[in-house]
Amino acid sequence: MTPFKGKWICREEFSHLPPINVFHREANKDENYSHRDDLKNLHTLFKKEFDFKGAKRVIVRLTADDYFKLYINGKFVGQGPTAGYPFCYYYNEFDITSLLNIGENEILVHNYYQGHINRVWCSGDYRMGMIADVIADGKVILSTDENWLYSPLKSITGECNIGYETGYSECIDSRIIPEPFTPCFTKNADYTFADAPSVNLQVYEKKAKEIKTLNGGGIFLDFGQEITATLNVTAQGKSGEKMLIHYGEELNADGSVRFDTRCYCHYEDTLILGKGESKFEGYDYKAFRYAEILPQNPEISIKEITAIVRHYPFDDDACTIKSSSKVLDAVFNICKNGVKFGSQDIFVDCPSREKGQYAGDLTVTGASHIYLTGDIRLFEKAIINQAQSQTISEGILAVTPGSYMQEIADYSLQFPILLLRHYMHTGDKDFLRAMLPVCDKMLAHFKQFDRGDGMLELVDTWNLVDWPQNLRDNYDFPLTTPIGKGIHNVMNAFYVGAVAQVEQIKDILGIPYENQSTQLKQTFNSIFFNAEKGKYVDSEGSNHSSLHANVIPLYYGLEPEGTTDSVADFIIEKGVVCGVYMSYFLLKSLAKAKRYDAVWNILVSESENSWYNMVREGGTTCFEAWGVDQKFNTSLCHPWASAPVSVVIEDLLGLSPMACGWEDIALNPHLPENVEVDATVPLVNGKKIKITAKGTKGELDII
């Protein structure tokens, strides 16, 4: 049942274009795909004037493809939607009661259609336009139809030079007179809409922490930390003169803003002045700390600059950590900020280069976000997005939702981890039961690569192990794409672990099954475990033992009985010779082996491969790698590095539900003897707890 009474409205160019199917297995690329270049990067205004006679509560229900910003009587209201597949397309609702006048009003929507195949939206498919209803006290008083008007915004142009075709630079030419508004076109859109509205983003103004005047009349801004935002700039000068706007995560050696960022984003926008005051209002957000406004002529007057920050609702005071270790506090805070700004309409792997929701990143970021916010809705939606992707690949896509088709086997096999985390926080067996068929189908997909003894070989998607390549600890197996013959440890450890976790889910639900994990563990250990040395090797026939080949089996508890200590000893001896993504499994595996001192030492390490190294290098959000130079295109805001958040709370503070759902709470700290920690943690059931801990003793109170 559609939530809308209105019709789908669009520009004339799209009214007769059938949608393009952009979905396929990654390996089955559509060589005949094409998209008109003149229908990319399109900004459009839709509007309608209407008479309002009064009501207690008025909401706008709205969605658009690819994106919208909503204004009522000239005032910004909100934006959306979160990315979604056409068969489960998301929408938003906004309360506009306080913005309406008795009598004449105007609703205006700034719609954006990008037209590229990327990780951000399900774009590049000729689905463009919007649909909306205005609802007063439960009654629809206005809906989109042919009587609405639209105007193409030809004053906004740009080059597609941000990330992996993630976004366009924005050039606003204030001299261009707006196109006249003309009646909209309607079309039979093939959307099935979500069952309920999405959570609205938190959008607010932020002033710069430091502002300096530059030679030539320019202005430099430092916002004090990395943010995800657009800039609004008001300026006045001669018509035709230009003003450049640069954004960056870092500064160049001469103090200018590094707007060609490490992570392939060319962050340069342009305002071309018209008569009188001209305004630059950025549409698509960027990830930056610094900005500079550079007028072509020093006589150009820059009157106002404001950053408009956006992210998923986040209360900075909801989850806090204050300890006797300044290093731990600094590490926790950069991870907290990374998750805050990496949580947008979806969990983005980074808010700069990809802006996409990656399954493997979700294992780490989702765990952090739940504790930082006490809000599980974005995490639950992300799980559902992965389940939805099985209509495209039964093995589950790596990026969901979106029109960029990528599959990573390691990531797909982590799906049961997400379900068990959701169940731990909520105790919701109905959700677990609904997702179980997704698990079964996913495992059946991978079982087709069973070489006969239960081990997987020639899995037809990316075998990641870790990223970047230089942080794989010389893993002894050629990780080519496609993968070659032979079996390797990490892929099979994830597979055996997933089988065991799905059996655990069936135990929770009381569903009978034929046990497979016991034999799979035995086979896995017979091939990969070196009993003489008490550690795992990387691949069949290999003598090399990487950190990764030992971390994943220990994480899942696959090690033979009585060998936990030897595997943990080897991991500790190796040290942090992995990437920040694998560090989550490193820390969790050591905590599982009760090596809490080692967990602590890694978290407060000041070595090159440490979170504190990010702080030392000026990071205010956690990086994609341990340091800016460890990866050729490092993002400086990458929440897959936020493992310390959940590890500190779950393992060092020892916070856990005595039964799933947090009705009763246990606290078993595992801190070093002289370390003190005060923490507040919000829970998904609405409770907020205060923790005071020192060493192995602690107290908690519900506040």
XYZ file of C-alpha atoms in Angstrom:
703
model
C 0.000 0.000 0.000
C 1.485 3.336 -1.055
C 1.853 6.018 1.627
C 1.213 8.717 -0.997
C -1.931 10.117 -2.562
C 0.150 12.267 -4.894
C 1.590 11.465 -8.314
C 5.242 11.146 -9.216
C 6.290 14.386 -10.917
C 9.404 15.008 -13.001
C 10.992 17.121 -15.698
C 9.865 16.713 -19.292
C 13.122 15.009 -20.329
C 12.431 12.084 -17.974
C 8.688 11.757 -18.470
C 8.925 9.129 -21.225
C 12.248 7.517 -20.317
C 11.877 3.954 -19.003
C 14.108 3.142 -16.019
C 17.418 1.433 -16.673
C 18.133 -1.758 -14.740
C 21.440 -1.049 -13.021
C 21.468 -4.175 -10.825
C 23.538 -7.260 -11.576
C 26.208 -9.497 -10.100
C 29.521 -7.657 -10.027
C 31.065 -10.077 -12.520
C 28.126 -9.779 -14.933
C 28.636 -6.220 -16.105
C 26.180 -4.778 -18.598
C 28.430 -3.792 -21.482
C 25.513 -2.071 -23.234
C 24.738 0.306 -20.362
C 24.576 3.943 -21.384
C 23.225 7.130 -19.848
C 22.811 10.481 -21.558
C 25.476 12.911 -20.372
C 23.093 15.844 -20.685
C 20.859 14.248 -18.046
C 23.515 14.105 -15.334
C 24.112 16.533 -12.461
C 20.664 18.117 -12.732
C 19.275 20.533 -10.168
C 15.544 21.261 -10.382
C 13.084 23.331 -8.372
C 9.552 22.023 -7.861
C 6.997 24.280 -6.231
C 3.343 24.771 -5.454
C 1.396 27.605 -3.861
C -1.496 26.581 -1.666
C -4.064 28.049 0.668
C -4.007 27.052 4.331
C -6.980 27.573 6.622
C -5.441 26.306 9.832
C -4.831 22.994 11.620
C -3.300 21.666 14.825
C -0.589 19.688 13.062
C 0.603 19.695 9.473
C 3.232 17.368 8.055
C 4.858 16.996 4.667
C 5.431 13.434 3.494
C 8.043 13.519 0.792
C 10.620 11.622 -1.196
C 12.642 12.260 -4.331
C 15.158 10.628 -6.618
C 18.058 11.071 -6.032
C 17.691 13.710 -3.273
C 15.722 16.722 -2.063
C 15.878 19.768 0.158
C 12.531 21.076 1.355
C 11.579 24.728 1.941
C 8.318 26.164 3.254
C 7.759 29.861 2.626
C 11.472 30.226 1.919
C 12.645 28.523 5.119
C 14.660 25.323 5.084
C 12.820 22.368 6.639
C 14.776 19.192 5.958
C 16.345 16.895 3.413
C 16.470 13.309 2.237
C 15.772 10.587 1.415
C 18.157 7.949 2.665
C 19.360 5.820 -0.226
C 17.101 2.911 -1.087
C 16.361 0.353 -3.756
C 13.309 1.145 -5.930
C 11.541 -1.872 -4.423
C 11.911 -0.363 -0.935
C 12.253 3.353 -1.475
C 12.473 5.557 1.606
C 10.655 8.750 2.418
C 10.619 11.434 5.121
C 8.027 13.315 7.140
C 8.466 16.835 8.493
C 6.249 18.843 10.835
C 5.721 22.234 9.142
C 2.931 23.584 11.372
C 4.945 26.506 12.752
C 6.077 27.610 9.278
C 2.635 28.031 7.731
C 0.611 31.191 7.379
C -3.142 31.409 7.377
C -3.805 32.028 3.714
C -1.253 31.688 0.926
C 1.861 29.507 1.349
C 4.561 28.057 -0.861
C 6.194 24.650 -0.772
C 9.448 24.434 -2.716
C 11.668 21.406 -3.246
C 15.223 21.560 -4.567
C 15.645 18.198 -6.293
C 18.960 16.715 -7.390
C 19.517 13.887 -9.865
C 23.161 12.894 -10.282
C 22.975 10.152 -12.908
C 26.163 8.287 -11.999
C 26.680 4.683 -11.008
C 28.247 4.977 -7.583
C 27.964 3.983 -3.947
C 25.871 6.959 -2.840
C 22.462 6.415 -4.427
C 20.634 4.059 -6.764
C 21.256 6.573 -9.518
C 22.172 6.317 -13.179
C 18.774 4.733 -13.871
C 16.666 7.629 -15.241
C 14.457 7.591 -12.151
C 14.169 11.298 -11.436
C 11.606 13.469 -9.712
C 9.590 13.546 -6.508
C 6.303 12.794 -4.799
C 4.719 14.537 -1.806
C 1.603 14.993 0.286
C 0.780 17.766 2.733
C -1.321 16.348 5.560
C -3.275 18.538 8.004
C -4.707 16.802 11.076
C -4.597 13.494 9.242
C -6.245 14.760 6.043
C -4.355 15.226 2.766
C -4.778 18.859 1.684
C -2.183 18.957 -1.110
C -0.503 16.363 -3.336
C 1.934 16.428 -6.209
C 0.294 16.414 -9.642
C 0.363 18.159 -13.031
C -0.529 21.467 -11.357
C 2.822 21.695 -9.638
C 5.488 23.749 -11.398
C 9.157 23.126 -12.057
C 12.190 25.102 -13.148
C 15.572 23.669 -14.215
C 18.402 25.292 -12.259
C 20.882 25.966 -15.040
C 22.904 28.265 -12.810
C 24.525 25.246 -11.093
C 27.148 23.321 -13.034
C 30.322 21.454 -12.177
C 32.817 18.708 -12.906
C 32.487 15.148 -11.594
C 35.783 15.165 -9.744
C 34.950 14.139 -6.192
C 35.817 10.628 -5.071
C 34.890 7.669 -7.256
C 32.378 9.702 -9.321
C 30.798 10.349 -5.951
C 30.047 13.995 -6.517
C 30.406 17.115 -8.599
C 32.116 20.351 -7.802
C 29.539 23.130 -7.622
C 29.798 26.258 -9.740
C 26.976 28.727 -9.110
C 26.644 31.465 -11.720
C 24.547 34.228 -10.165
C 24.240 36.022 -13.513
C 22.000 33.336 -14.985
C 18.353 34.282 -14.804
C 16.234 31.419 -13.451
C 14.173 29.499 -15.980
C 10.433 30.258 -15.810
C 8.349 27.719 -13.904
C 6.236 25.457 -16.113
C 3.769 22.656 -15.333
C 5.310 19.369 -14.208
C 5.078 16.065 -15.986
C 3.823 12.943 -14.278
C 4.811 9.340 -14.830
C 3.974 5.928 -13.471
C 6.956 5.408 -11.191
C 7.865 1.818 -10.365
C 8.632 2.367 -6.672
C 7.512 0.292 -3.748
C 7.838 2.504 -0.705
C 9.099 1.612 2.755
C 6.587 0.854 5.490
C 7.459 3.898 7.607
C 9.300 7.213 7.280
C 13.040 7.393 7.859
C 14.726 9.238 10.690
C 15.411 12.834 9.644
C 18.969 14.091 9.593
C 20.229 16.567 12.159
C 21.065 19.780 10.283
C 22.483 22.881 11.991
C 24.746 25.881 11.563
C 28.312 25.915 12.804
C 30.645 28.871 12.982
C 34.368 28.559 12.400
C 36.622 28.275 15.444
C 39.267 30.425 13.764
C 38.871 32.988 10.980
C 41.786 34.801 9.329
C 41.941 37.387 6.577
C 44.274 36.444 3.748
C 46.225 38.548 1.304
C 44.014 39.548 -1.600
C 40.886 39.778 0.539
C 40.442 36.055 1.060
C 39.271 34.378 4.239
C 40.630 31.242 5.922
C 38.448 29.181 8.245
C 39.297 26.428 10.711
C 36.267 24.677 12.199
C 38.402 23.052 14.860
C 37.621 19.530 13.763
C 36.552 17.504 10.750
C 32.874 18.050 9.911
C 30.425 16.939 7.238
C 28.843 20.067 5.885
C 28.117 22.511 3.099
C 29.086 26.171 3.098
C 26.825 29.171 2.620
C 28.689 32.287 1.475
C 27.285 35.730 0.729
C 29.413 38.128 -1.316
C 29.137 41.288 -3.364
C 31.235 42.632 -6.210
C 31.204 43.268 -9.927
C 29.027 41.021 -12.040
C 31.077 38.242 -13.633
C 33.838 38.222 -11.039
C 34.652 34.858 -9.481
C 35.242 33.581 -5.999
C 36.792 30.175 -5.318
C 35.823 28.081 -2.305
C 38.273 25.435 -1.143
C 37.688 22.734 1.457
C 40.193 20.303 2.938
C 40.982 17.846 5.685
C 44.554 19.173 5.876
C 46.687 22.199 5.134
C 49.551 22.464 2.674
C 53.030 23.361 3.865
C 52.355 27.039 3.097
C 49.206 27.061 5.238
C 46.763 26.989 2.333
C 43.937 24.462 2.253
C 44.765 21.136 0.628
C 41.660 20.959 -1.538
C 42.987 18.137 -3.691
C 42.629 15.721 -0.834
C 44.464 12.475 -0.263
C 41.258 10.552 -0.897
C 40.697 11.730 -4.475
C 38.322 14.600 -3.776
C 38.856 17.833 -5.703
C 37.151 20.143 -3.239
C 36.933 23.396 -5.201
C 33.644 25.225 -5.746
C 33.038 28.501 -7.570
C 30.698 31.441 -7.159
C 30.330 33.765 -10.166
C 28.910 37.055 -8.937
C 25.843 38.750 -10.337
C 24.390 42.153 -9.595
C 24.008 43.026 -5.925
C 24.553 40.364 -3.296
C 25.266 36.860 -4.563
C 24.881 33.695 -2.549
C 26.655 30.397 -2.723
C 24.621 27.673 -1.022
C 26.328 24.317 -1.312
C 24.008 21.394 -2.028
C 26.033 18.219 -1.527
C 28.035 17.823 1.650
C 31.791 17.460 1.928
C 34.100 16.187 4.677
C 36.499 18.912 5.776
C 38.007 20.835 8.645
C 39.429 23.823 6.798
C 38.057 26.153 4.153
C 39.247 29.223 2.319
C 37.281 31.772 0.330
C 39.425 33.301 -2.404
C 37.956 36.252 -4.325
C 39.299 37.018 -7.785
C 39.329 40.701 -6.879
C 40.266 41.969 -3.388
C 37.443 44.495 -3.678
C 34.862 41.710 -3.518
C 33.107 41.967 -0.168
C 32.549 38.688 1.669
C 29.652 39.355 3.992
C 28.818 36.047 5.659
C 30.115 32.472 5.841
C 28.283 29.664 7.591
C 28.812 25.924 7.644
C 25.635 23.827 7.522
C 26.521 20.574 9.263
C 24.559 17.368 8.669
C 24.604 13.852 10.107
C 22.311 11.276 11.702
C 20.923 12.548 15.049
C 23.751 12.470 17.568
C 23.863 13.723 21.165
C 27.476 14.421 22.131
C 26.604 14.018 25.810
C 24.836 10.669 25.483
C 27.998 8.539 25.668
C 31.099 9.871 27.375
C 34.367 8.438 28.651
C 36.710 10.185 31.088
C 39.616 8.174 32.371
C 42.951 8.534 34.100
C 44.592 7.931 30.716
C 44.746 10.948 28.444
C 45.668 8.652 25.577
C 42.546 6.518 26.007
C 40.340 9.610 26.210
C 41.849 11.066 23.046
C 41.505 7.759 21.197
C 37.899 7.308 22.270
C 36.981 10.835 21.213
C 38.422 10.671 17.690
C 36.571 7.380 17.207
C 33.391 8.944 18.568
C 33.710 11.856 16.145
C 34.445 9.504 13.266
C 31.226 7.617 13.913
C 29.247 10.837 14.378
C 30.204 12.284 11.006
C 30.298 8.920 9.261
C 26.664 8.278 10.155
C 24.574 10.081 7.574
C 21.372 8.834 5.914
C 23.324 5.575 5.976
C 26.552 4.402 7.627
C 29.113 5.644 5.119
C 32.506 4.009 4.929
C 33.816 7.557 4.593
C 31.907 10.805 4.046
C 34.295 11.939 1.312
C 35.469 9.464 -1.334
C 32.817 6.700 -1.427
C 29.895 7.856 0.764
C 28.636 4.275 0.584
C 27.438 1.751 3.158
C 29.890 -1.162 3.229
C 28.936 -4.392 4.967
C 32.321 -5.024 6.587
C 32.614 -1.475 7.871
C 29.172 -1.923 9.403
C 30.456 -4.647 11.738
C 32.655 -2.066 13.430
C 30.775 1.201 12.924
C 27.387 -0.250 13.838
C 28.732 -1.655 17.109
C 30.131 1.767 17.997
C 27.084 3.763 16.925
C 24.643 1.799 19.071
C 26.599 2.567 22.252
C 27.254 6.174 21.296
C 23.600 6.966 20.606
C 21.412 4.306 22.221
C 19.630 4.263 18.850
C 19.513 1.002 16.910
C 17.319 2.175 14.024
C 20.102 3.034 11.572
C 21.848 -0.265 12.341
C 18.627 -2.206 11.794
C 17.999 -0.442 8.502
C 21.522 -1.305 7.365
C 20.886 -4.987 8.107
C 17.666 -4.808 6.094
C 19.536 -3.148 3.212
C 21.915 -6.098 3.102
C 19.015 -8.530 3.116
C 17.397 -6.591 0.256
C 20.542 -6.969 -1.830
C 19.903 -10.711 -2.113
C 17.481 -9.899 -4.923
C 20.672 -9.043 -6.843
C 23.203 -11.464 -5.360
C 22.255 -14.294 -3.029
C 25.705 -13.936 -1.504
C 24.817 -10.357 -0.337
C 26.362 -7.243 -1.868
C 29.203 -5.416 -0.178
C 27.659 -1.966 -0.778
C 23.994 -1.554 0.070
C 21.919 0.141 -1.115
C 23.247 1.744 -4.285
C 23.786 1.208 -7.979
C 27.475 0.318 -7.597
C 27.728 -3.464 -7.752
C 30.498 -4.792 -5.529
C 30.812 -8.101 -3.709
C 33.309 -8.943 -0.956
C 33.050 -12.454 0.440
C 34.588 -11.600 3.831
C 31.917 -8.941 4.330
C 28.947 -11.096 3.349
C 29.965 -13.773 5.826
C 29.785 -11.247 8.683
C 26.010 -10.912 8.303
C 25.292 -13.246 11.275
C 27.556 -11.077 13.473
C 25.184 -8.175 12.848
C 22.094 -10.238 13.641
C 23.486 -11.510 16.926
C 24.468 -7.970 17.912
C 20.970 -6.740 17.113
C 19.488 -9.564 19.191
C 21.847 -8.864 22.102
C 20.662 -5.266 22.261
C 16.958 -5.833 21.622
C 16.035 -9.430 22.424
C 13.875 -9.243 19.286
C 13.366 -12.836 18.139
C 10.889 -11.802 15.450
C 13.566 -9.777 13.649
C 16.052 -12.603 14.076
C 13.537 -15.076 12.628
C 12.771 -12.792 9.687
C 16.477 -12.538 8.831
C 17.270 -16.245 9.192
C 16.313 -17.112 5.575
C 18.820 -14.470 4.443
C 21.527 -16.331 6.366
C 20.526 -19.690 4.931
C 20.494 -18.346 1.387
C 23.845 -16.625 1.895
C 25.474 -19.809 3.204
C 23.952 -21.836 0.379
C 25.539 -19.397 -2.069
C 28.991 -19.950 -0.574
C 28.539 -23.694 -0.226
C 28.645 -23.990 -4.005
C 32.404 -23.297 -3.680
C 32.874 -26.276 -1.345
C 35.747 -28.270 -2.810
C 34.342 -31.457 -1.284
C 35.594 -31.411 2.304
C 33.683 -28.340 3.439
C 36.420 -25.816 2.695
C 35.769 -23.060 0.156
C 37.866 -22.664 -2.967
C 37.644 -20.261 -5.921
C 35.024 -18.053 -4.287
C 33.978 -15.786 -7.139
C 34.083 -12.449 -5.307
C 36.821 -10.336 -3.735
C 38.674 -12.122 -0.923
C 39.737 -9.071 1.044
C 41.498 -10.360 4.199
C 42.493 -6.785 5.101
C 43.066 -3.415 3.504
C 45.327 -1.816 2.457
C 47.481 -4.579 1.010
C 50.611 -3.489 2.871
C 48.888 -4.272 6.181
C 48.179 -7.949 5.497
C 51.286 -9.124 7.375
C 52.648 -10.892 4.266
C 49.595 -13.120 4.104
C 50.692 -16.187 2.163
C 48.059 -16.514 -0.526
C 47.707 -14.562 -3.777
C 44.587 -12.461 -3.334
C 43.988 -11.934 -7.019
C 40.671 -10.958 -8.578
C 39.351 -13.423 -9.536
C 40.884 -15.594 -6.850
C 43.071 -18.514 -7.939
C 43.048 -22.174 -6.974
C 43.819 -23.322 -3.452
C 42.273 -22.628 -0.074
C 43.268 -19.970 2.400
C 42.625 -19.393 6.069
C 40.721 -16.129 6.530
C 38.063 -16.876 3.920
C 37.366 -20.265 5.434
C 37.522 -19.005 9.022
C 34.808 -16.461 8.205
C 32.777 -19.202 6.525
C 33.058 -21.715 9.367
C 32.351 -18.948 11.879
C 29.260 -17.877 9.937
C 27.946 -21.453 9.846
C 28.439 -21.749 13.610
C 26.709 -18.418 14.258
C 23.717 -19.339 12.104
C 23.413 -22.533 14.133
C 23.535 -20.356 17.254
C 20.672 -18.276 15.859
C 18.652 -21.435 15.251
C 19.324 -22.510 18.839
C 17.975 -19.170 20.061
C 14.862 -19.596 17.926
C 14.395 -23.252 18.816
C 14.691 -24.340 15.185
C 16.088 -27.859 14.622
C 19.019 -28.270 12.241
C 21.733 -30.695 11.256
C 24.958 -29.612 12.912
C 27.638 -28.777 10.360
C 29.961 -26.496 12.269
C 31.594 -29.198 14.390
C 32.907 -31.099 11.391
C 33.829 -27.888 9.588
C 35.917 -26.788 12.585
C 37.714 -30.131 12.645
C 38.464 -29.942 8.927
C 39.570 -26.330 9.193
C 41.947 -27.111 12.049
C 43.328 -30.216 10.350
C 44.385 -28.072 7.391
C 45.370 -24.732 8.918
C 46.401 -25.375 12.536
C 50.056 -26.164 13.168
C 49.769 -28.246 16.341
C 53.521 -28.346 16.847
C 53.825 -24.564 16.946
C 50.358 -23.861 18.393
C 49.291 -21.392 15.729
C 47.520 -21.173 12.392
C 49.074 -20.925 8.944
C 47.769 -18.752 6.115
C 46.909 -21.345 3.496
C 47.017 -25.045 2.768
C 50.644 -26.122 2.536
C 52.003 -22.797 3.795
C 54.503 -22.424 6.642
C 53.724 -18.734 7.152
C 51.555 -17.624 10.041
C 50.121 -14.130 9.700
C 48.307 -12.189 12.371
C 45.097 -12.391 10.350
C 45.190 -16.173 10.041
C 45.160 -16.417 13.836
C 42.861 -13.530 14.760
C 39.760 -14.682 12.856
C 39.799 -18.303 14.122
C 40.277 -17.034 17.690
C 37.478 -14.497 17.248
C 35.055 -17.298 16.335
C 36.447 -19.763 18.881
C 37.594 -22.239 16.236
C 40.921 -23.098 17.890
C 41.387 -26.668 19.166
C 40.686 -27.207 22.852
C 43.576 -26.167 25.044
C 45.269 -24.006 22.395
C 43.667 -20.634 23.110
C 46.710 -19.415 25.033
C 49.225 -20.397 22.358
C 47.219 -18.647 19.623
C 46.739 -15.570 21.817
C 50.458 -15.550 22.697
C 51.333 -15.546 19.023
C 48.912 -12.686 18.295
C 50.359 -10.610 21.125
C 53.897 -11.348 19.965
C 52.989 -10.235 16.432
C 51.556 -6.933 17.567
C 49.449 -4.606 15.467
C 50.638 -5.605 12.000
C 47.180 -5.238 10.461
C 44.885 -2.499 9.235
C 42.350 -0.627 11.330
C 39.508 -2.786 9.950
C 41.122 -6.015 11.186
C 41.994 -4.348 14.500
C 38.384 -4.847 15.615
C 38.758 -8.616 15.299
C 42.230 -8.412 16.854
C 40.930 -6.693 19.983
C 37.793 -8.829 20.272
C 39.759 -12.064 19.858
C 42.195 -11.088 22.607
C 39.320 -10.107 24.892
C 37.701 -13.468 24.191
C 40.968 -15.108 25.282
C 40.840 -12.934 28.434
C 44.028 -11.100 27.489
C 42.720 -7.772 28.723
C 46.163 -6.338 29.466
C 47.059 -6.826 25.816
C 43.807 -5.142 24.754
C 44.597 -2.180 26.989
C 48.171 -1.908 25.731
C 47.001 -1.827 22.108
C 44.377 0.828 22.814
C 46.795 3.185 24.581
C 49.793 2.418 22.394
C 51.647 5.402 20.980
C 53.428 3.417 18.270
C 53.169 4.064 14.542
C 50.320 1.549 14.199
C 48.061 3.017 16.855
C 45.009 5.191 17.255
C 47.101 7.713 19.148
C 49.245 8.101 16.040
C 46.132 9.517 14.351
C 45.838 12.023 17.207
C 49.527 12.843 16.937
C 49.121 13.498 13.210
C 46.349 15.996 13.913
C 43.311 13.776 13.498
C 40.022 14.818 15.040
C 38.213 11.816 13.553
C 39.618 8.310 13.158
C 41.503 7.623 9.916
C 41.198 4.943 7.252
C 44.695 3.727 8.186
C 47.011 4.192 11.170
C 48.655 7.199 9.565
C 48.081 9.522 6.670
C 50.855 7.968 4.580
C 50.033 4.284 5.157
C 47.562 4.201 2.289
C 47.847 5.970 -1.047
C 44.395 7.589 -0.738
C 43.759 7.754 2.989
C 40.469 9.193 4.184
C 40.862 11.151 7.415
C 37.331 10.331 8.542
C 36.685 6.612 8.393
C 34.558 5.066 11.139
C 35.663 1.513 10.366
C 38.552 2.500 12.667
C 36.218 3.000 15.650
C 36.800 -0.403 17.289
C 37.906 1.195 20.610
C 34.354 2.410 21.299
C 32.688 -0.998 21.625
C 35.823 -2.698 22.964
C 36.233 -0.221 25.833
C 32.563 -0.524 26.774
C 32.052 -4.267 26.289
C 35.442 -5.678 27.172
C 37.421 -3.290 29.372
C 34.434 -1.948 31.301
C 32.756 -5.330 30.943
C 29.276 -3.959 30.313
C 26.823 -6.598 29.096
C 23.138 -7.537 29.308
C 22.442 -10.434 31.655
C 19.725 -11.377 29.183
C 19.334 -9.995 25.692
C 17.549 -6.655 25.721
C 19.289 -4.972 28.700
C 16.534 -5.486 31.276
C 19.267 -6.589 33.680
C 22.816 -5.349 33.386
C 26.167 -6.848 34.323
C 29.413 -4.967 34.898
C 32.757 -6.780 35.114
C 35.637 -4.339 34.567
C 38.968 -5.587 33.237
C 41.071 -2.455 33.540
C 44.688 -2.252 34.699
C 44.940 -1.944 38.472
C 45.450 1.815 38.715
C 43.280 2.920 35.801
C 40.049 4.765 36.592
C 37.186 5.311 34.154
C 33.949 7.269 34.474
C 31.493 6.635 31.674
C 27.928 7.231 30.612
C 26.362 4.857 28.122
C 22.867 5.064 26.580
C 21.045 1.785 25.934
C 18.578 0.999 23.172
C 15.761 0.426 25.686
C 15.909 4.068 26.762
C 17.984 3.563 29.893
C 21.146 5.551 30.448
C 23.758 4.225 32.812
C 26.596 5.790 34.735
C 29.705 3.655 35.262
C 32.533 4.228 37.711
C 35.322 1.685 37.463
C 38.870 1.168 38.709
C 40.871 -1.942 37.961
C 38.520 -4.900 38.275
C 35.960 -3.127 40.442
C 33.066 -1.007 39.286
C 29.656 0.398 40.025
C 26.797 1.344 37.755
C 23.714 3.451 38.244
C 20.748 4.091 36.005
C 20.430 7.838 35.442
